[in-house]
mmCIF file of C-alpha atoms in Angstrom:
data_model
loop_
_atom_site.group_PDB
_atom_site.id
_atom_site.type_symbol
_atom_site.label_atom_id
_atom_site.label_comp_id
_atom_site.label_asym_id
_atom_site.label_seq_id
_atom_site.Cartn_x
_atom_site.Cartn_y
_atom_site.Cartn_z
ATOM 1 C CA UNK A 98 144.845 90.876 108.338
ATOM 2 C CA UNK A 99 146.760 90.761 105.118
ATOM 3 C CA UNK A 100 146.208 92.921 102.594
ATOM 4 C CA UNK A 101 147.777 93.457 99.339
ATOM 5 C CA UNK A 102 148.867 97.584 97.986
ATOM 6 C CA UNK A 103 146.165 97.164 94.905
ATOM 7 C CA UNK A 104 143.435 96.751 97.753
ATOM 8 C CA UNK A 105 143.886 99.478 100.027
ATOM 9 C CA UNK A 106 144.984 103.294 100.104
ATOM 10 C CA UNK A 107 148.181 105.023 101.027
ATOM 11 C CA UNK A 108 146.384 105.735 104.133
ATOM 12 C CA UNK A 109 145.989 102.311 104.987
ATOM 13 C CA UNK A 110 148.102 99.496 107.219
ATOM 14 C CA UNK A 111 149.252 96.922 104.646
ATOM 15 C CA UNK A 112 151.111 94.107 106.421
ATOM 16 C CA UNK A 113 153.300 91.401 104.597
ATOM 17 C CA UNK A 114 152.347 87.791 104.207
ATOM 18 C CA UNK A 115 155.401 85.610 104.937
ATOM 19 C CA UNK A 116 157.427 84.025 102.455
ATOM 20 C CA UNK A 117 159.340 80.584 103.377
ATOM 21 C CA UNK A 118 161.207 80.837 99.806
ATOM 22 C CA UNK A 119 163.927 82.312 101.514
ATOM 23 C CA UNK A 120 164.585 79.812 104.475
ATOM 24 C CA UNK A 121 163.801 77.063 102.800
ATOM 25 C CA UNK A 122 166.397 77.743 100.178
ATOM 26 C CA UNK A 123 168.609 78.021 102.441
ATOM 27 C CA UNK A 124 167.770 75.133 104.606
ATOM 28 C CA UNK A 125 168.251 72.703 101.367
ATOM 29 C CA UNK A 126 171.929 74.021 100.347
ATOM 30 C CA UNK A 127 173.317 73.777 103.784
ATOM 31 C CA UNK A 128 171.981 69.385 103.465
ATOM 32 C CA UNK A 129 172.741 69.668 99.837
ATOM 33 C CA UNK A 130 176.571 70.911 101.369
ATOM 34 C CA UNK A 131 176.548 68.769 104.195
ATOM 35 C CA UNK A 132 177.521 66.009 101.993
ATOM 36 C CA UNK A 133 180.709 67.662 101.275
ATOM 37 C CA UNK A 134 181.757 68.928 104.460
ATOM 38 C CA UNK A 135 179.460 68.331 107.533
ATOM 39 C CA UNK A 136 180.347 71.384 109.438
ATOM 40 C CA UNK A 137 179.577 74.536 106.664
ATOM 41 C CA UNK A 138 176.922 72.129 105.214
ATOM 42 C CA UNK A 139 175.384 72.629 109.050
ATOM 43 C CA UNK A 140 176.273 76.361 109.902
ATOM 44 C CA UNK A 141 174.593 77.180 106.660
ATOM 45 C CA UNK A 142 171.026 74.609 107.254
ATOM 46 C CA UNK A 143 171.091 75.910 110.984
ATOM 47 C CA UNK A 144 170.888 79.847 109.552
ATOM 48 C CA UNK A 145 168.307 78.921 107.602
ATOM 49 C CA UNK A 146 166.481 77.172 110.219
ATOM 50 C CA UNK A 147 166.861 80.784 112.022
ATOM 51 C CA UNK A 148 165.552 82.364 108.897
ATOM 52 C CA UNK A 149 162.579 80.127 109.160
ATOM 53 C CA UNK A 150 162.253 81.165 112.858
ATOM 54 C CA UNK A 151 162.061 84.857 111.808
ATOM 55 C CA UNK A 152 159.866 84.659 109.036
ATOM 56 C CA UNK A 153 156.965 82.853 111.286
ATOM 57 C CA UNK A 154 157.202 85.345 114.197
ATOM 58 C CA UNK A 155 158.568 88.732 112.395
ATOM 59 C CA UNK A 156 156.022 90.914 110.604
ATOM 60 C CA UNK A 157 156.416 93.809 108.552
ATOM 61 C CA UNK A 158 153.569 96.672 108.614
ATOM 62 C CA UNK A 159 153.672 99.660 106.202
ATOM 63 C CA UNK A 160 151.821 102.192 108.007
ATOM 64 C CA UNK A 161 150.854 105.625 106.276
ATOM 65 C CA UNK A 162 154.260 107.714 107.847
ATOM 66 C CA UNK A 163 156.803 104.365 108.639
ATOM 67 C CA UNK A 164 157.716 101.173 108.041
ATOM 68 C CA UNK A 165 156.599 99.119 111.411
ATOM 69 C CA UNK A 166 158.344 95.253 112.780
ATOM 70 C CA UNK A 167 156.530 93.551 114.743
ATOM 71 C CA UNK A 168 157.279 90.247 116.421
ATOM 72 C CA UNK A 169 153.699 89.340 117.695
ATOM 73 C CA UNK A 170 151.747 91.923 118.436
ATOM 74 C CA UNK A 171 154.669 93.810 119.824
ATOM 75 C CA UNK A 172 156.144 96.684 117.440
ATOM 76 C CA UNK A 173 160.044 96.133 117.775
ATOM 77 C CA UNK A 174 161.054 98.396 115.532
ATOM 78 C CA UNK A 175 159.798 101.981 113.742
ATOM 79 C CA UNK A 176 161.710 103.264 110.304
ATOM 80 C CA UNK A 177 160.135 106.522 109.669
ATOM 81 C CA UNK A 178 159.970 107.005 105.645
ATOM 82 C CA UNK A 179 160.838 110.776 106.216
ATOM 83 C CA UNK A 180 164.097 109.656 106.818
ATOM 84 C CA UNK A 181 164.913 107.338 104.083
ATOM 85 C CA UNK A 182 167.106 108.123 101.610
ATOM 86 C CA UNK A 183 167.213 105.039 99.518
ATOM 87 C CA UNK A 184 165.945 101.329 99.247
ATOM 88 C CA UNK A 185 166.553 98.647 96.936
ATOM 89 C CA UNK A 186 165.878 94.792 96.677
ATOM 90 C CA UNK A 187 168.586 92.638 95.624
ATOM 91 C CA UNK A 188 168.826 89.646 92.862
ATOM 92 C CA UNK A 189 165.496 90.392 91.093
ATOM 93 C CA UNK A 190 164.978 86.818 89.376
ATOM 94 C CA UNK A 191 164.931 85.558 93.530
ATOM 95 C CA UNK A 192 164.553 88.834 95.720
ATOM 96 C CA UNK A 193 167.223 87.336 99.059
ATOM 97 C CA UNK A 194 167.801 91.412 100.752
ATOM 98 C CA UNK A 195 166.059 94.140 100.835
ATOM 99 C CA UNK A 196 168.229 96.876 101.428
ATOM 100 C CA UNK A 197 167.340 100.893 102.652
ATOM 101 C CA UNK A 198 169.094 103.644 103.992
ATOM 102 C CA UNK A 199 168.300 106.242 107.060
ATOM 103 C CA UNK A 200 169.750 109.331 106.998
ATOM 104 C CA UNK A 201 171.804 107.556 110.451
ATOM 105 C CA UNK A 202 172.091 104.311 109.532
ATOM 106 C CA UNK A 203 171.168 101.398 107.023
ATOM 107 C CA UNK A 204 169.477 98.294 107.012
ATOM 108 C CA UNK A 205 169.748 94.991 104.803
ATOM 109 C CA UNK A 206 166.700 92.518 105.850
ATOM 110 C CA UNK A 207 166.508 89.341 104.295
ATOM 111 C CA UNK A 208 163.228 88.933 102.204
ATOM 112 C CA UNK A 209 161.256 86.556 104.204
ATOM 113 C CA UNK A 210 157.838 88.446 103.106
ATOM 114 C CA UNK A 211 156.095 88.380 99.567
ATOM 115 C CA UNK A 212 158.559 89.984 97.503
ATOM 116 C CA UNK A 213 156.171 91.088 95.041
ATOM 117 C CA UNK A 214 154.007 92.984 98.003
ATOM 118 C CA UNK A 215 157.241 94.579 99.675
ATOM 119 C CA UNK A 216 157.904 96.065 95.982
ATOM 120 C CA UNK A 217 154.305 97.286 95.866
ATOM 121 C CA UNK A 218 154.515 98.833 99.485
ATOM 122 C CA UNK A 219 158.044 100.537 98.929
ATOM 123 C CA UNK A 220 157.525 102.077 95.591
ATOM 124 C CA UNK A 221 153.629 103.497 96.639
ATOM 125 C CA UNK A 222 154.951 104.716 99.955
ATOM 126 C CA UNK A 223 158.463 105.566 99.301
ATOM 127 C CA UNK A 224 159.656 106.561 95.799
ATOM 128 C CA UNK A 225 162.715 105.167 94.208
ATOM 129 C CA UNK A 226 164.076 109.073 93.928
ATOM 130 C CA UNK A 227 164.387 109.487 97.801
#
């Protein structure tokens, strides 16, 4: 089920409704380039084709203690908010990465989820001072 931050608790699972904003995008300016030159006009609408792939079968799930992906019903992926030390979403008038740092490694993910509900998640769960 998909829930939005204003409905639930901190100690609740709120996962992320898709967003095709991103793909789609994409998608269009690699035809839109195509007419100039066939090859980068179809590198860029296949990678957005790929981005449309992702966004129908990945799923993020803000948990209570970490950040869960999921593709299906499998969880691929754990990111512990303990060990975050930043995040940030890039190009506010149309959010295209979200960006956050472990204390190990970092992470950009394109924003193929409701930009507005990732926001909501990150700054009730994890604080902009980390």
């Amino acid at each position: 089920m998909t829930t939005t931050p204003t409905e639930t608790t901190a100690l609740e699972t709120i996962e992320l409704a898709p967003s095709y904003r991103l793909p789609i995008g994409t998608l269009l300016l690699g035809l839109a380039i195509g007419f100039l030159n066939i090859w980068v006009g179809g590198v860029i609408a296949l990678f957005g084709i790929f981005l449309m792939i992702q966004a129908a079968t990945l799923r993020l799930r803000f948990s209570p203690t970490d950040l869960d992906v999921y593709r299906g019903e499998n969880r691929i992926r754990q990111f512990p908010y303990a060990d975050w030390q930043n995040w940030e979403i890039f190009w506010q008038p149309v959010p295209i990465l979200f960006y956050f740092k472990e204390i190990k490694s970092i992470h950009f993910v394109p924003v193929l989820f409701n930009p507005k509900t990732l926001r909501e998640c990150l700054e009730q769960r994890c604080s902009p001072e980390l």
